[in-house]
Short mmCIF file of C-alpha atoms and ligand atoms in Angstrom, two decimals:
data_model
loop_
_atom_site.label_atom_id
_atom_site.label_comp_id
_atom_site.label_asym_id
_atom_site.label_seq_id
_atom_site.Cartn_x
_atom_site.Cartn_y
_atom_site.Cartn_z
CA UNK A 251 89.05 112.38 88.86
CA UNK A 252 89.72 109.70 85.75
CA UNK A 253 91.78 107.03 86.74
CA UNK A 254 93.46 104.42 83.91
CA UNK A 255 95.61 101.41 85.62
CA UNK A 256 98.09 99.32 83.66
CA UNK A 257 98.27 96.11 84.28
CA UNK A 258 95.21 93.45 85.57
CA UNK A 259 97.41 91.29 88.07
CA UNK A 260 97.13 91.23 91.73
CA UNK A 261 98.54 94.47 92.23
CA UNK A 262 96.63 96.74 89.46
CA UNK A 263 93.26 95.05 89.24
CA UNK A 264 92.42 95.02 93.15
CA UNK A 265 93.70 99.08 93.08
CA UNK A 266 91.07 99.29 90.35
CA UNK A 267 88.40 97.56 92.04
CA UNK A 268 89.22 99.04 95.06
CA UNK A 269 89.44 103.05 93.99
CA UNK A 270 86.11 101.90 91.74
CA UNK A 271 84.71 100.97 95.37
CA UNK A 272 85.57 103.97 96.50
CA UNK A 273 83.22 105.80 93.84
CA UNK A 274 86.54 106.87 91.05
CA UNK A 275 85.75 106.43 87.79
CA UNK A 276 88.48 103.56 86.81
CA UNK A 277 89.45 102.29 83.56
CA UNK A 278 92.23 98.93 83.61
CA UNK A 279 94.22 98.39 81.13
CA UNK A 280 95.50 94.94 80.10
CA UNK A 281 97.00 93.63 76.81
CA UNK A 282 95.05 90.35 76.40
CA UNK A 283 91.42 90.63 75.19
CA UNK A 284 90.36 87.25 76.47
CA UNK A 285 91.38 88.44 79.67
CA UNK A 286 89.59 91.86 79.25
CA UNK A 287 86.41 90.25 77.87
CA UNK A 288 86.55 87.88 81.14
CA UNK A 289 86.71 91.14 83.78
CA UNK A 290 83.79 93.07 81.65
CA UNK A 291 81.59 89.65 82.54
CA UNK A 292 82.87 90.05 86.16
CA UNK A 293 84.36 87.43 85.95
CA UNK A 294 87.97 87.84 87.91
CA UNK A 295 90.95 86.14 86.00
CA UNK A 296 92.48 85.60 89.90
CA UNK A 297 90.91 83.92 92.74
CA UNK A 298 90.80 86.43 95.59
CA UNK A 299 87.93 86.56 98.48
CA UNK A 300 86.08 89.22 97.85
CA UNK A 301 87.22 90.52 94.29
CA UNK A 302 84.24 89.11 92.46
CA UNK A 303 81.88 90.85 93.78
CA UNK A 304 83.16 94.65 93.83
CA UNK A 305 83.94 94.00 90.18
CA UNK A 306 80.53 93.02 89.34
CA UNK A 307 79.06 95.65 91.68
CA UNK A 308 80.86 98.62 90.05
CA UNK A 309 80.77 97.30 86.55
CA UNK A 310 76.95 97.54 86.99
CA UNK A 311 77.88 100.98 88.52
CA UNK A 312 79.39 101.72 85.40
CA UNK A 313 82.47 103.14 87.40
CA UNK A 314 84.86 100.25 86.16
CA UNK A 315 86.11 99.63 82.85
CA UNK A 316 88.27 97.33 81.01
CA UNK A 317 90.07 97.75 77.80
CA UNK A 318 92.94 96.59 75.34
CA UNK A 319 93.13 99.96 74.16
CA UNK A 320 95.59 102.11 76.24
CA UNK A 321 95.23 105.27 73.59
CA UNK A 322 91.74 105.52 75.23
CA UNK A 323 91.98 104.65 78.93
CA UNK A 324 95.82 107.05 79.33
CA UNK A 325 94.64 110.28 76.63
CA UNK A 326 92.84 112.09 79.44
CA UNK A 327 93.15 109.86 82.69
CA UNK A 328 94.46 112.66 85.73
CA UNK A 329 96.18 109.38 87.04
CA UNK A 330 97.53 106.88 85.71
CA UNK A 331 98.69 103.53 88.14
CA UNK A 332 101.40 101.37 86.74
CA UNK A 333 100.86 98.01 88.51
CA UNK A 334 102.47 95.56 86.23
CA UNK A 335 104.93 92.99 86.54
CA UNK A 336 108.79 93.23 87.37
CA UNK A 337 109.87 89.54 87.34
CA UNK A 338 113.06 88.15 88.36
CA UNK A 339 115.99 88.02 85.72
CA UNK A 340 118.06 84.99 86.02
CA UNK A 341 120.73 87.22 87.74
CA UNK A 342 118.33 88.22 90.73
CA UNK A 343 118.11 91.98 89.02
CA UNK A 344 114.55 93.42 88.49
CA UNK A 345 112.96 92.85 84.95
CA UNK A 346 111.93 96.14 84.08
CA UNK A 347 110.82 95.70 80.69
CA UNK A 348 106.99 96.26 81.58
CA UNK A 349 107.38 99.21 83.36
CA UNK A 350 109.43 100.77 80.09
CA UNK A 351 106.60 99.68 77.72
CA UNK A 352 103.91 100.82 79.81
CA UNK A 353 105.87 104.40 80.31
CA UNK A 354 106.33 104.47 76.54
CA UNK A 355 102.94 103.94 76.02
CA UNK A 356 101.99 106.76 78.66
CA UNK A 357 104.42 109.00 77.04
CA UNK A 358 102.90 108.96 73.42
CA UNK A 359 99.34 109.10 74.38
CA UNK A 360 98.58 111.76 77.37
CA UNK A 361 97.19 114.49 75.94
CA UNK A 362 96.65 116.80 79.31
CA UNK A 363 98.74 116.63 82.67
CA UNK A 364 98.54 113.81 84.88
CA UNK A 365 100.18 112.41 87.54
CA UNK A 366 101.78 108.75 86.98
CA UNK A 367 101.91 106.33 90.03
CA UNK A 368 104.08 103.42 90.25
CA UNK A 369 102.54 100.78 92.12
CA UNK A 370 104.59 98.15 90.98
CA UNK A 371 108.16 97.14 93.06
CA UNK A 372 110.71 98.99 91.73
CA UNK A 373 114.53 99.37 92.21
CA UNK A 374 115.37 102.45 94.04
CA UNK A 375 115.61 105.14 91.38
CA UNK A 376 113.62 104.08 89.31
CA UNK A 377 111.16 106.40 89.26
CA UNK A 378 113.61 108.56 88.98
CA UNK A 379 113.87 107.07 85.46
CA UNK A 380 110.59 106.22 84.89
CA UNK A 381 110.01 110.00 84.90
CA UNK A 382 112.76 111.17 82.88
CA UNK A 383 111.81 108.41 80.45
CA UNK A 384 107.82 109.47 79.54
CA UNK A 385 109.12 113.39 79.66
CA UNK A 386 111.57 112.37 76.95
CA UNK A 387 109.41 110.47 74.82
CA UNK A 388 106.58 112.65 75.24
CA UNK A 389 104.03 113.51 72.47
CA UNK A 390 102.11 116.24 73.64
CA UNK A 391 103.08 119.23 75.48
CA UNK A 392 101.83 118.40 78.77
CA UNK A 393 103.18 118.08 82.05
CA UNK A 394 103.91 114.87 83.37
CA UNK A 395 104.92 113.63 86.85
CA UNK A 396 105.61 110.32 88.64
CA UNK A 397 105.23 109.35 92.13
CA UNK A 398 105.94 106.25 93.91
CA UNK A 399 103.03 104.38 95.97
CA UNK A 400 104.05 100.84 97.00
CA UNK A 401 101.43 98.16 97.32
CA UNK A 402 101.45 96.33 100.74
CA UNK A 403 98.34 93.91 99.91
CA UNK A 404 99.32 90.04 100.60
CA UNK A 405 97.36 87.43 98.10
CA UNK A 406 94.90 85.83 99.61
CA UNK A 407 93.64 88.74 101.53
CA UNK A 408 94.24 91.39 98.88
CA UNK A 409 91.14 93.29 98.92
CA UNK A 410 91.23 93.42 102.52
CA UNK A 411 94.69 94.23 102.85
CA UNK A 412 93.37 97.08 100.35
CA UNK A 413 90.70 98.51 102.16
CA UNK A 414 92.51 98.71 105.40
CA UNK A 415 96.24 98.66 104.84
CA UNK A 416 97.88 99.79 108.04
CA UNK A 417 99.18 102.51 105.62
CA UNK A 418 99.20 104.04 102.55
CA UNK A 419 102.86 104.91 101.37
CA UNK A 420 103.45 107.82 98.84
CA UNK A 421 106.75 108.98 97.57
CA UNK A 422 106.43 112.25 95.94
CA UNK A 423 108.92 114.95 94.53
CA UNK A 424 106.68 117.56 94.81
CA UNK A 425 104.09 119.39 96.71
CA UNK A 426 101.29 119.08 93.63
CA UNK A 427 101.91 115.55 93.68
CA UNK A 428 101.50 114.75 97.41
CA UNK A 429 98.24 116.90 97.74
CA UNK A 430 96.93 115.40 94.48
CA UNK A 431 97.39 111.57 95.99
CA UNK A 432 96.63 112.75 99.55
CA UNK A 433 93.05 113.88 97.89
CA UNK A 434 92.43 110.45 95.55
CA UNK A 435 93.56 108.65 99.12
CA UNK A 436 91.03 110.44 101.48
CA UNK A 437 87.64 108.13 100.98
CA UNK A 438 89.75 105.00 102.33
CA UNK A 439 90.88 107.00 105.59
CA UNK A 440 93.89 105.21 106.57
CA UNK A 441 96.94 106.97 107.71
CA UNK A 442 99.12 108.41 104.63
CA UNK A 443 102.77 108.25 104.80
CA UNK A 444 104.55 110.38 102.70
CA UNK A 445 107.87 110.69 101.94
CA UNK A 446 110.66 111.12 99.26
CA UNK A 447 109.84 108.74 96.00
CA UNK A 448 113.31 107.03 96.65
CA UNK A 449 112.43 106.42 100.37
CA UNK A 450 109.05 105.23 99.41
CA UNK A 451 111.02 102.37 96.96
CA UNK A 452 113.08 101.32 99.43
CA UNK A 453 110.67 100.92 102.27
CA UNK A 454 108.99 98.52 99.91
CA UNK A 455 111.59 96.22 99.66
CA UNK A 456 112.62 96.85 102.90
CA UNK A 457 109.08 95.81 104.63
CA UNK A 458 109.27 92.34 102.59
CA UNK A 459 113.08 91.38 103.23
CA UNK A 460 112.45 91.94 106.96
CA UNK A 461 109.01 89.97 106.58
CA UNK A 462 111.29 87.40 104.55
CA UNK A 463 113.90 87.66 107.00
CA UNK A 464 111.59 86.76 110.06
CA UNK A 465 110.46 83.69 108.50
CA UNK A 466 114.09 82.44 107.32
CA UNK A 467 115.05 83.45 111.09
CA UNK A 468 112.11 81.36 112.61
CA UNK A 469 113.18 78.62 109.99
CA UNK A 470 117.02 78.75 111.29
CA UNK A 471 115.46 78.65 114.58
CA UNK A 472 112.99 75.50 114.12
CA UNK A 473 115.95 73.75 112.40
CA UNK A 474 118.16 74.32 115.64
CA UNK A 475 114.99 73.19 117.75
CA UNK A 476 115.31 69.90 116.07
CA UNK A 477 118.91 69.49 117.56
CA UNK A 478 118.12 70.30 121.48
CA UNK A 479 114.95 69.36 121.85
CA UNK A 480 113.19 72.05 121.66
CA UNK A 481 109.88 73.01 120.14
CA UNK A 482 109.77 75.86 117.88
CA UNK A 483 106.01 76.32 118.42
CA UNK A 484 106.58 76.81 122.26
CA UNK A 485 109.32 79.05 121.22
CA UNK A 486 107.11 81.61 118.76
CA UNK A 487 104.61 81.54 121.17
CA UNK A 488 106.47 82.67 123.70
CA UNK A 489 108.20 85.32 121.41
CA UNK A 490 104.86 86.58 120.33
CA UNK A 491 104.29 88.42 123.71
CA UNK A 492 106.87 90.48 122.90
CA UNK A 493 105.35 93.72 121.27
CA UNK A 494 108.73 94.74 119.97
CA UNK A 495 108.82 91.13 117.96
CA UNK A 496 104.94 91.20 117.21
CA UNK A 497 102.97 87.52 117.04
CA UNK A 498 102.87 87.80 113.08
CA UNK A 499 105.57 86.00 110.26
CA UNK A 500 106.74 83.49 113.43
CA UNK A 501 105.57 80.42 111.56
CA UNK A 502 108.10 77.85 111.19
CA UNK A 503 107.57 75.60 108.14
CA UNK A 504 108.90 74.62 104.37
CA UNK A 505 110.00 78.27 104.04
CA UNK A 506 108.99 81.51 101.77
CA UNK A 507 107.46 81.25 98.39
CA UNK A 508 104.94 83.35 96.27
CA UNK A 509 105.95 85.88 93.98
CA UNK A 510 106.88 88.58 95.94
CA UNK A 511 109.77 87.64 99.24
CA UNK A 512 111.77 85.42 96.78
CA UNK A 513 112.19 87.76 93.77
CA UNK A 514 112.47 91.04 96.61
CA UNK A 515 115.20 89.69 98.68
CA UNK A 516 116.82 89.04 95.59
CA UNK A 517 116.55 92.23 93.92
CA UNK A 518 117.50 93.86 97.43
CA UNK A 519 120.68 91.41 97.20
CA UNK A 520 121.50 92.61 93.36
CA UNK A 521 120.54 96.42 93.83
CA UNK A 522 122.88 96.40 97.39
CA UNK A 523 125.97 94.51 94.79
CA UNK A 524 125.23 96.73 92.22
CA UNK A 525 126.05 99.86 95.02
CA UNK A 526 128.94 97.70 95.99
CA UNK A 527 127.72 97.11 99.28
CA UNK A 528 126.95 93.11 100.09
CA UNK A 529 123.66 92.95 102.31
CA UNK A 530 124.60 90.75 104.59
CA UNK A 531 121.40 89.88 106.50
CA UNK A 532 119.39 89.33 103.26
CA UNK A 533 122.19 86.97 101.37
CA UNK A 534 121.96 84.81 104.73
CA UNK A 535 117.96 84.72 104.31
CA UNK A 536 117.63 83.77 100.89
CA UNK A 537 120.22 80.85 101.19
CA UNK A 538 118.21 79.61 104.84
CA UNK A 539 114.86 79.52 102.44
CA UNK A 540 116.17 77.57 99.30
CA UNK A 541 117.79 74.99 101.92
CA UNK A 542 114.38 74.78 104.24
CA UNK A 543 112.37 74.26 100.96
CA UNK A 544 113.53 71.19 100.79
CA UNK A 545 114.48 69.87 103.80
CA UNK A 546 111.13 67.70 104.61
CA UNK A 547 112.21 65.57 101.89
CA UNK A 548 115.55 65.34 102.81
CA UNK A 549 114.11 64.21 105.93
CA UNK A 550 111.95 61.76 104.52
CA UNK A 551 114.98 60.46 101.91
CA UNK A 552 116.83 59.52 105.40
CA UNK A 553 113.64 57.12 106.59
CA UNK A 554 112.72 55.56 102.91
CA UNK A 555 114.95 52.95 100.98
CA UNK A 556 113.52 54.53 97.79
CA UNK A 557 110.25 56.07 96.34
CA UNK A 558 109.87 54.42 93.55
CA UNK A 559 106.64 53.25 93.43
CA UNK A 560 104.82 54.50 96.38
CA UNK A 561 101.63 56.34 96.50
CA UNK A 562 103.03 59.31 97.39
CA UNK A 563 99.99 61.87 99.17
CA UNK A 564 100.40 65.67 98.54
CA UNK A 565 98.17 67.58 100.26
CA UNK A 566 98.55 71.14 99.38
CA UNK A 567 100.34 73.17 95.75
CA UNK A 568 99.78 76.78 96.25
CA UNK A 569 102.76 78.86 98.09
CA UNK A 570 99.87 79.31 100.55
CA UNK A 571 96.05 78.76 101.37
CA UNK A 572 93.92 81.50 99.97
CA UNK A 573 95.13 81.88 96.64
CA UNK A 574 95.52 79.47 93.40
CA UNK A 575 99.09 80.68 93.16
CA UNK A 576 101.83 78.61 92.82
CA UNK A 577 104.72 80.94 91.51
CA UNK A 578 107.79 79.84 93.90
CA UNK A 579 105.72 77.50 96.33
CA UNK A 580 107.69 74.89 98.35
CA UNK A 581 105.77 72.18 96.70
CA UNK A 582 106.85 72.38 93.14
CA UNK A 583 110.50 72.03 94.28
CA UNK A 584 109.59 69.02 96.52
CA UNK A 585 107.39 67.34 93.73
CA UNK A 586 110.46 68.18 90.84
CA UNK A 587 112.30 65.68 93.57
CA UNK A 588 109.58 63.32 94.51
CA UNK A 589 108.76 62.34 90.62
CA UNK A 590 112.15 62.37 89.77
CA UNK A 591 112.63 59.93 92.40
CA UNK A 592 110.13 57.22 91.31
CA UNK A 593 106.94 58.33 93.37
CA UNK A 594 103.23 58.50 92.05
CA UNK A 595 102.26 61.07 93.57
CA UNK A 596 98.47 61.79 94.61
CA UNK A 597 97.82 65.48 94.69
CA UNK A 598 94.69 67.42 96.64
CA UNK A 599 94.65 71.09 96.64
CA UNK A 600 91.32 73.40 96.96
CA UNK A 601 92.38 76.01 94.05
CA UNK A 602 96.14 75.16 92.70
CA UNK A 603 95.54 72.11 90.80
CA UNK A 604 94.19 74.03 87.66
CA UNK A 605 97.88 75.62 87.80
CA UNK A 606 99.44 73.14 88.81
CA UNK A 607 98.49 70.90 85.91
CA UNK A 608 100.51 73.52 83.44
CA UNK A 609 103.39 72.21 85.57
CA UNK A 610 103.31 68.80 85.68
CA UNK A 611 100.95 67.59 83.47
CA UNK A 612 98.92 64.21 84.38
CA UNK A 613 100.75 61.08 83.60
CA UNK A 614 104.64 60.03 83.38
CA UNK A 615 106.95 62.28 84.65
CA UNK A 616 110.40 61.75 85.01
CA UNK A 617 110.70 58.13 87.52
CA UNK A 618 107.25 58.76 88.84
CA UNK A 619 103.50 59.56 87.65
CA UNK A 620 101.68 62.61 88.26
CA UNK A 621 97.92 62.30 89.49
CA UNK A 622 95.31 65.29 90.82
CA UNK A 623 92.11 63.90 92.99
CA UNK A 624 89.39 66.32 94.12
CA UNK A 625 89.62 65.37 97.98
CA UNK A 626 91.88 64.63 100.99
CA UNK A 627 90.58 61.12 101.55
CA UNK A 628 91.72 60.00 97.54
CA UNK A 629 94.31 61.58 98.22
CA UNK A 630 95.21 59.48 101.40
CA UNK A 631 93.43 56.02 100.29
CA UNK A 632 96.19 53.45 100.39
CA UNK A 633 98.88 56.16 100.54
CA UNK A 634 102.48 54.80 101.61
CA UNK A 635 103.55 58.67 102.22
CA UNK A 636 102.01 62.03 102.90
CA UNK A 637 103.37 65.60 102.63
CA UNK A 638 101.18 68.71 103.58
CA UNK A 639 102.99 71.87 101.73
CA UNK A 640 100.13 74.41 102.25
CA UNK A 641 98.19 75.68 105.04
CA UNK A 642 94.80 74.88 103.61
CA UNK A 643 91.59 74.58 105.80
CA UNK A 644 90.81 71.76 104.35
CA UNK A 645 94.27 70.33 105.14
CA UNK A 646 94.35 71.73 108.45
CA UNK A 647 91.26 70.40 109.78
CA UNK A 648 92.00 66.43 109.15
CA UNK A 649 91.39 64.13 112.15
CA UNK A 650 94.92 62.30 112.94
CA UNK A 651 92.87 59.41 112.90
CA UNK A 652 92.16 60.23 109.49
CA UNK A 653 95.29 59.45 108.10
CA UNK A 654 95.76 56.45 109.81
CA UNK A 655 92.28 55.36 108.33
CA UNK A 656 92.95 55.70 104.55
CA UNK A 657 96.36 55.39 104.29
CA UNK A 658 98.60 51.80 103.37
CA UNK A 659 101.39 53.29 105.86
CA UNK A 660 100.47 56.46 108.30
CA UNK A 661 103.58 58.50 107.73
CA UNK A 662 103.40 62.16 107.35
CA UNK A 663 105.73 64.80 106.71
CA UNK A 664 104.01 68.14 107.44
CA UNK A 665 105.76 71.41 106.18
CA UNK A 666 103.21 73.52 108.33
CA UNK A 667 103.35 72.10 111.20
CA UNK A 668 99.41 71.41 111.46
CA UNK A 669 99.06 68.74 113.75
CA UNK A 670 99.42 68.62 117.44
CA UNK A 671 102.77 65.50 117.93
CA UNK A 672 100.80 64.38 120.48
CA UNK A 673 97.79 63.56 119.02
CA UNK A 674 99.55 62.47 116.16
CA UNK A 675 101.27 59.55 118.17
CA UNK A 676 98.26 58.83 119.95
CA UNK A 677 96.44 58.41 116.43
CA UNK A 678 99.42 55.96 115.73
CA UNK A 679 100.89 58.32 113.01
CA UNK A 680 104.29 58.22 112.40
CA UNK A 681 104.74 62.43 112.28
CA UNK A 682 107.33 64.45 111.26
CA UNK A 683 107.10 68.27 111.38
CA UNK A 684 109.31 71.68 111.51
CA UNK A 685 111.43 72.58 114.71
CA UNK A 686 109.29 70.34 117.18
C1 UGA B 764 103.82 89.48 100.68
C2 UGA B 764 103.68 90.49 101.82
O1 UGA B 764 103.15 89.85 102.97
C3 UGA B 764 102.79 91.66 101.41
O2 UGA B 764 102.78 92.64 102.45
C4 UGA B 764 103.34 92.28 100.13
O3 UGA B 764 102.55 93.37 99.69
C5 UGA B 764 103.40 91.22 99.05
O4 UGA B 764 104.26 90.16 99.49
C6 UGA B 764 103.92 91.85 97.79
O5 UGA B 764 105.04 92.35 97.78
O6 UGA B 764 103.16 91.96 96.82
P1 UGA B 764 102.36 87.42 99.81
O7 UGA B 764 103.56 87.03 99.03
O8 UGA B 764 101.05 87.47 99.11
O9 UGA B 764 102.56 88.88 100.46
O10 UGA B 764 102.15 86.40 101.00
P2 UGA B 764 102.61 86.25 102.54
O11 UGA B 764 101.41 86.03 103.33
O12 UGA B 764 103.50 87.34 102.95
O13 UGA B 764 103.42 84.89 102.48
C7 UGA B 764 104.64 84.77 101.76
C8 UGA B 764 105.26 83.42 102.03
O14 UGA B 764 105.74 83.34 103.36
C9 UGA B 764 104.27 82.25 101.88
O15 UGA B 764 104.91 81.18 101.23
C10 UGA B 764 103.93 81.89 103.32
O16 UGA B 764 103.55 80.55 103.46
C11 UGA B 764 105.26 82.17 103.99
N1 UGA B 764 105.13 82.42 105.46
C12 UGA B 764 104.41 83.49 105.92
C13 UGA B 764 105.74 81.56 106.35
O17 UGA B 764 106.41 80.59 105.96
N2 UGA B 764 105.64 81.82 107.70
C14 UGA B 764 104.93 82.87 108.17
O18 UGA B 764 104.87 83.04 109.42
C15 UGA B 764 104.30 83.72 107.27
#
């Protein structure tokens, strides 16, 4: 079975690598050639445990390809994955300008039948139109069909996540279809799913809002915590033991980013306003996230006279440890505040700064300065005022003592509630957290 996949992002290139590992013949098509050059070296334009190495395993297998040239990889491919991008429009709607090229593309090259496979989160219905689209545009006389299999990986872990997903999800319209991706599924041996394609849409977006929904619920929580005297850690734990709440997503801290629960909850919002129907539960998560995003440095505007001036520690960029993402992270909004309030701030994270950098560039920004140092202690050395945003190792694993060490002031305002109070206050850190 040929397999082509569009798009070389998180969701397309680890399917590729991943149905390569699996011993399918996979060619991935991307539109830049730098990029494409890159993956034929094996070398992986993402940073993602694991990815590396199964690309440079099965290039040498000669099982995956790369190309600019979709004419090649979509003419006689049996399926075709379309795992490219469908960014957020400024009115929280799906952009689905990528899918439409790709479909166009698909359309005026296959020259036999083949399945198409949208991988990518859609809209509900969109399929629906992705189909009708290719069959009118269609060069060839050939029979084309699309199904819908959501991706479930989370960055970080994606080839994991890949490998064993807890399920594989596959919305079909027909029988041909189902048996044809029940067959290209078997080698991973997971349990299949499969349902209508519109049903297989929405349980995409409707596994992420309720993931989303958990957190903003834990973050409401933690925020009332604060208020009585409770400790939200206490309180997840003891939630956890419930099987019918699970021990997973209970982590109180400086709320959802990444590129996935932000733009879904909002799409969810838009598609639900577009039906006429206003979705409640989701509208109510997406406002508790964009308030707890910034709510450490409210909390830290309440203890300071100003910032201007002070060594400002940030320990931490990406929207979380594993990856050097940084789409929709907690930490951008915080530093957009923090520079613009007169702080130089001191930034240490393991992958993000690269990234980061293309954000706020080294030097004079705004009131403030920008600076990136390669380690925790720079980071902290005569430091006035740290903030942790990510969940790092590296981050995770500093000694209280530590901070009161290196840094001009101990004071820390942790956004993932890291450190135990106690020890905190026995290191003689001044520590503020989430909910505790
Ligand atoms: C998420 C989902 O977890 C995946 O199942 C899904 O396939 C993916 O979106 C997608 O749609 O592509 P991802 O965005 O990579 O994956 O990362 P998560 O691990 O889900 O974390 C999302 C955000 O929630 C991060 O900012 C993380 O720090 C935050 N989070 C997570 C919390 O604040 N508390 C938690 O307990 C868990």
């Amino acid at each position: 079975m040929k397999i082509a996949v569009a798009g070389t992002g998180y969701v397309g290139l680890v399917a590729g690598v991943c149905f390569a590992e699996k011993g399918y013949h996979v060619t991935c098509v991307d539109i830049e050639e730098k990029k494409v050059e890159m993956m034929r070296q094996g070398i992986s334009p993402i940073y993602e445990e694991g990815l590396e190495e199964l690309m440079q395993k099965n290039n040498a297998l000669g099982r995956l390809h790369y190309t600019t040239d979709y004419v090649k990889a979509y003419r006689d491919a049996d399926v075709i994955f379309i795992g490219v991008g469908t960014p957020e429009m400024p009115d929280g709607s799906a952009n689905l300008s990528y899918i439409a090229e790709v479909s166009r593309q698909i359309a005026e090259t296959v020259e036999k039948d083949c399945l198409v496979v949208v991988k990518s989160t859609v809209p509900v219905g969109t399929n629906d139109k992705v189909e009708q689209f290719i069959r009118d545009f269609l060069v060839h006389d050939v029979k084309v069909e699309v199904a819908s299999n959501p991706e479930f990986l989370a960055q970080g872990t994606a080839v994991y996540d890949t490998l064993h997903a807890a399920r594989i999800i596959i919305g079909t319209e027909s029988k041909e279809a189902e048996a044809l991706l029940q067959k290209l599924y078997a080698p991973f041996e997971l349990p299949i799913v499969s349902v209508k394609r519109r049903s297989a849409e929405m349980i995409k977006y409707a596994c992420n809002d309720f993931l989303a929904l958990k957190i903003s619920y834990m973050n409401d929580i933690a925020n009332l915590c604060e208020l009585v005297g409770a400790d939200i850690t206490d309180v997840a734990k003891g939630m956890s033991y419930d099987e019918r709440i699970g021990a997973r997503f209970l982590n109180a801290g400086i709320g959802f980013g990444g590129s996935c629960f932000p733009k879904d909850t909002k799409a969810l919002k838009f598609l639900a306003k577009e039906h006429g129907y206003s979705l409640k539960t989701v509208e109510a998560c997406v406002e508790v996230n964009s308030a707890q995003k910034t709510r450490l440095f409210e909390k830290a505007k309440e203890r300071m006279i100003s910032f201007a001036g002070l060594k400002t520690a940030v320990l931490g960029l990406t929207f979380k440890s594993g990856t050097d993402d940084l789409r929709e992270a907690p930490s951008i909004d915080n530093l957009k505040l923090l520079l613009a309030a007169g702080a130089d701030v001191y930034a240490y994270d393991p992958k993000g700064t690269e990234r980061a950098k293309q954000l706020f560039p080294v030097g004079k920004i705004e009131k403030g300065s920008m600076h990136y140092v390669d380690s925790v202690e720079e980071a902290l050395e005569g430091a006035h005022i740290c903030f942790v945003f990510t969940e790092w190792q590296e981050i995770k694993g500093i000694a209280p003592e530590k901070f009161k060490e290196y840094m001009h002031t101990p004071l820390v305002y942790d956004g993932r509630n890291l450190y135990a109070p106690v020890q905190m206050k026995d290191a003689d850190v001044e520590y503020y957290s989430i909910g505790r």
